[in-house]
Amino acid sequence: MPDQTPRRVFLVDDHRWLLDTLAHALSLEDGIEVCGTAASGEEAIEALPDAVDVLLVDMRLPGMSGPDVVRALADRRPDVACVVVSAKPAVEASAEALDAGAAAYVEKGDFRALVHVIRTCCAPV
């Protein structure tokens, strides 16, 4: 029997309209629960709830970048799967994200791929 536990997702993006739209769209997906949002990497680190499975963070943010956030959380929250998203497909950017410890790198425009990664990149315990 497949795991029915929803994936709890925390979203980080500095574009509020995109953050709100993505949060709404993901909340309509079966098996995904949006548990919070932040507009910066610093805010995400401060506000990240204990009950979260996936951190979805934009590659380019003012201040801390997505990979910076991933590195900062690596020791503090190894239980959280970090997924870096970007509007631009770039081999170097994906390599930077994965080298920082991200579980995945996904293009923002590919919503189905994003949902798939959220559902499969972690398994709640």
PDB file of C-alpha atoms in Angstrom:
ATOM      1  CA  MET A   1       0.000   0.000   0.000  1.00  0.00           C
ATOM      2  CA  PRO A   2       1.460   3.418  -0.959  1.00  0.00           C
ATOM      3  CA  ASP A   3       2.392   5.867   1.775  1.00  0.00           C
ATOM      4  CA  GLN A   4      -0.568   8.217   2.382  1.00  0.00           C
ATOM      5  CA  THR A   5       1.320  10.670   4.604  1.00  0.00           C
ATOM      6  CA  PRO A   6       1.290  14.117   2.985  1.00  0.00           C
ATOM      7  CA  ARG A   7       4.623  15.711   2.139  1.00  0.00           C
ATOM      8  CA  ARG A   8       4.907  18.903   4.184  1.00  0.00           C
ATOM      9  CA  VAL A   9       6.491  21.590   2.001  1.00  0.00           C
ATOM     10  CA  PHE A  10       7.978  24.968   2.956  1.00  0.00           C
ATOM     11  CA  LEU A  11       8.407  27.435   0.054  1.00  0.00           C
ATOM     12  CA  VAL A  12      11.026  30.182  -0.339  1.00  0.00           C
ATOM     13  CA  ASP A  13      10.902  32.777  -3.136  1.00  0.00           C
ATOM     14  CA  ASP A  14      11.410  36.542  -3.169  1.00  0.00           C
ATOM     15  CA  HIS A  15       8.593  37.111  -5.687  1.00  0.00           C
ATOM     16  CA  ARG A  16       5.468  37.208  -3.495  1.00  0.00           C
ATOM     17  CA  TRP A  17       2.992  36.647  -6.352  1.00  0.00           C
ATOM     18  CA  LEU A  18       4.887  33.538  -7.464  1.00  0.00           C
ATOM     19  CA  LEU A  19       5.176  32.308  -3.887  1.00  0.00           C
ATOM     20  CA  ASP A  20       1.431  32.716  -3.319  1.00  0.00           C
ATOM     21  CA  THR A  21       0.525  31.142  -6.676  1.00  0.00           C
ATOM     22  CA  LEU A  22       2.824  28.170  -6.141  1.00  0.00           C
ATOM     23  CA  ALA A  23       1.580  27.674  -2.578  1.00  0.00           C
ATOM     24  CA  HIS A  24      -2.013  27.637  -3.821  1.00  0.00           C
ATOM     25  CA  ALA A  25      -1.302  25.285  -6.737  1.00  0.00           C
ATOM     26  CA  LEU A  26       0.649  22.841  -4.561  1.00  0.00           C
ATOM     27  CA  SER A  27      -2.048  22.878  -1.879  1.00  0.00           C
ATOM     28  CA  LEU A  28      -4.495  21.532  -4.492  1.00  0.00           C
ATOM     29  CA  GLU A  29      -2.290  18.490  -5.130  1.00  0.00           C
ATOM     30  CA  ASP A  30      -3.079  15.242  -3.331  1.00  0.00           C
ATOM     31  CA  GLY A  31      -0.401  14.273  -0.855  1.00  0.00           C
ATOM     32  CA  ILE A  32       1.160  17.736  -0.562  1.00  0.00           C
ATOM     33  CA  GLU A  33       0.640  20.133   2.330  1.00  0.00           C
ATOM     34  CA  VAL A  34       2.180  23.621   2.218  1.00  0.00           C
ATOM     35  CA  CYS A  35       3.262  24.327   5.795  1.00  0.00           C
ATOM     36  CA  GLY A  36       4.742  27.791   5.315  1.00  0.00           C
ATOM     37  CA  THR A  37       6.452  30.333   3.100  1.00  0.00           C
ATOM     38  CA  ALA A  38       9.311  32.809   3.311  1.00  0.00           C
ATOM     39  CA  ALA A  39      10.536  35.608   1.046  1.00  0.00           C
ATOM     40  CA  SER A  40      14.254  35.218   1.820  1.00  0.00           C
ATOM     41  CA  GLY A  41      16.773  32.595   2.814  1.00  0.00           C
ATOM     42  CA  GLU A  42      17.340  34.219   6.177  1.00  0.00           C
ATOM     43  CA  GLU A  43      13.598  34.277   6.875  1.00  0.00           C
ATOM     44  CA  ALA A  44      13.314  30.620   5.854  1.00  0.00           C
ATOM     45  CA  ILE A  45      16.026  29.511   8.269  1.00  0.00           C
ATOM     46  CA  GLU A  46      14.329  31.403  11.117  1.00  0.00           C
ATOM     47  CA  ALA A  47      10.762  30.327  10.284  1.00  0.00           C
ATOM     48  CA  LEU A  48      11.271  26.721   9.159  1.00  0.00           C
ATOM     49  CA  PRO A  49       8.860  24.613  11.226  1.00  0.00           C
ATOM     50  CA  ASP A  50       9.888  21.378  12.915  1.00  0.00           C
ATOM     51  CA  ALA A  51       7.282  19.447  10.926  1.00  0.00           C
ATOM     52  CA  VAL A  52       8.537  19.852   7.353  1.00  0.00           C
ATOM     53  CA  ASP A  53       9.680  17.270   4.808  1.00  0.00           C
ATOM     54  CA  VAL A  54      10.709  19.388   1.819  1.00  0.00           C
ATOM     55  CA  LEU A  55      12.173  22.877   1.530  1.00  0.00           C
ATOM     56  CA  LEU A  56      11.558  24.308  -1.936  1.00  0.00           C
ATOM     57  CA  VAL A  57      13.943  27.259  -2.398  1.00  0.00           C
ATOM     58  CA  ASP A  58      14.586  29.600  -5.321  1.00  0.00           C
ATOM     59  CA  MET A  59      18.110  29.513  -6.744  1.00  0.00           C
ATOM     60  CA  ARG A  60      18.511  33.286  -6.766  1.00  0.00           C
ATOM     61  CA  LEU A  61      17.428  35.233  -3.713  1.00  0.00           C
ATOM     62  CA  PRO A  62      18.615  38.559  -2.326  1.00  0.00           C
ATOM     63  CA  GLY A  63      21.130  37.893   0.431  1.00  0.00           C
ATOM     64  CA  MET A  64      21.467  34.139   0.814  1.00  0.00           C
ATOM     65  CA  SER A  65      21.083  32.179  -2.420  1.00  0.00           C
ATOM     66  CA  GLY A  66      19.203  28.890  -2.618  1.00  0.00           C
ATOM     67  CA  PRO A  67      22.437  26.868  -2.371  1.00  0.00           C
ATOM     68  CA  ASP A  68      23.505  29.021   0.619  1.00  0.00           C
ATOM     69  CA  VAL A  69      20.263  28.064   2.378  1.00  0.00           C
ATOM     70  CA  VAL A  70      20.821  24.387   1.546  1.00  0.00           C
ATOM     71  CA  ARG A  71      24.346  24.526   3.016  1.00  0.00           C
ATOM     72  CA  ALA A  72      23.125  26.356   6.134  1.00  0.00           C
ATOM     73  CA  LEU A  73      20.473  23.704   6.789  1.00  0.00           C
ATOM     74  CA  ALA A  74      22.656  20.677   6.022  1.00  0.00           C
ATOM     75  CA  ASP A  75      23.850  20.201   9.609  1.00  0.00           C
ATOM     76  CA  ARG A  76      20.890  21.766  11.399  1.00  0.00           C
ATOM     77  CA  ARG A  77      18.108  19.939   9.565  1.00  0.00           C
ATOM     78  CA  PRO A  78      19.379  16.811   7.797  1.00  0.00           C
ATOM     79  CA  ASP A  79      15.795  15.491   7.935  1.00  0.00           C
ATOM     80  CA  VAL A  80      14.633  18.114   5.404  1.00  0.00           C
ATOM     81  CA  ALA A  81      15.011  17.403   1.677  1.00  0.00           C
ATOM     82  CA  CYS A  82      16.032  20.646  -0.026  1.00  0.00           C
ATOM     83  CA  VAL A  83      14.908  21.212  -3.608  1.00  0.00           C
ATOM     84  CA  VAL A  84      16.335  24.193  -5.489  1.00  0.00           C
ATOM     85  CA  VAL A  85      14.194  25.720  -8.248  1.00  0.00           C
ATOM     86  CA  SER A  86      15.113  28.220 -10.941  1.00  0.00           C
ATOM     87  CA  ALA A  87      13.482  29.927 -13.881  1.00  0.00           C
ATOM     88  CA  LYS A  88      16.547  29.220 -16.001  1.00  0.00           C
ATOM     89  CA  PRO A  89      17.726  25.780 -17.042  1.00  0.00           C
ATOM     90  CA  ALA A  90      21.447  25.828 -16.456  1.00  0.00           C
ATOM     91  CA  VAL A  91      23.884  22.988 -16.005  1.00  0.00           C
ATOM     92  CA  GLU A  92      26.161  25.113 -13.820  1.00  0.00           C
ATOM     93  CA  ALA A  93      23.277  26.220 -11.594  1.00  0.00           C
ATOM     94  CA  SER A  94      22.019  22.679 -11.119  1.00  0.00           C
ATOM     95  CA  ALA A  95      25.556  21.507 -10.341  1.00  0.00           C
ATOM     96  CA  GLU A  96      25.926  24.304  -7.771  1.00  0.00           C
ATOM     97  CA  ALA A  97      22.637  23.336  -6.111  1.00  0.00           C
ATOM     98  CA  LEU A  98      23.454  19.634  -6.008  1.00  0.00           C
ATOM     99  CA  ASP A  99      27.008  20.300  -4.791  1.00  0.00           C
ATOM    100  CA  ALA A 100      25.504  22.321  -1.926  1.00  0.00           C
ATOM    101  CA  GLY A 101      23.542  19.233  -0.890  1.00  0.00           C
ATOM    102  CA  ALA A 102      20.178  19.747  -2.575  1.00  0.00           C
ATOM    103  CA  ALA A 103      18.135  16.605  -3.167  1.00  0.00           C
ATOM    104  CA  ALA A 104      17.061  17.949  -6.569  1.00  0.00           C
ATOM    105  CA  TYR A 105      17.099  20.899  -8.964  1.00  0.00           C
ATOM    106  CA  VAL A 106      13.919  21.683 -10.920  1.00  0.00           C
ATOM    107  CA  GLU A 107      12.941  24.359 -13.436  1.00  0.00           C
ATOM    108  CA  LYS A 108      10.126  26.577 -12.131  1.00  0.00           C
ATOM    109  CA  GLY A 109       8.107  26.240 -15.321  1.00  0.00           C
ATOM    110  CA  ASP A 110       7.786  22.463 -15.035  1.00  0.00           C
ATOM    111  CA  PHE A 111       5.041  22.106 -12.422  1.00  0.00           C
ATOM    112  CA  ARG A 112       4.496  18.371 -13.005  1.00  0.00           C
ATOM    113  CA  ALA A 113       8.209  17.685 -12.474  1.00  0.00           C
ATOM    114  CA  LEU A 114       8.134  19.796  -9.323  1.00  0.00           C
ATOM    115  CA  VAL A 115       5.191  17.829  -7.916  1.00  0.00           C
ATOM    116  CA  HIS A 116       6.909  14.552  -8.810  1.00  0.00           C
ATOM    117  CA  VAL A 117      10.121  15.584  -7.047  1.00  0.00           C
ATOM    118  CA  ILE A 118       8.226  16.684  -3.934  1.00  0.00           C
ATOM    119  CA  ARG A 119       6.414  13.363  -3.779  1.00  0.00           C
ATOM    120  CA  THR A 120       9.500  11.232  -4.356  1.00  0.00           C
ATOM    121  CA  CYS A 121      12.524  13.044  -2.914  1.00  0.00           C
ATOM    122  CA  CYS A 122      11.724  12.131   0.660  1.00  0.00           C
ATOM    123  CA  ALA A 123       9.827   9.528   2.563  1.00  0.00           C
ATOM    124  CA  PRO A 124       8.292  10.529   5.890  1.00  0.00           C
ATOM    125  CA  VAL A 125       9.289   8.332   8.802  1.00  0.00           C
TER     126      VAL A 125
END
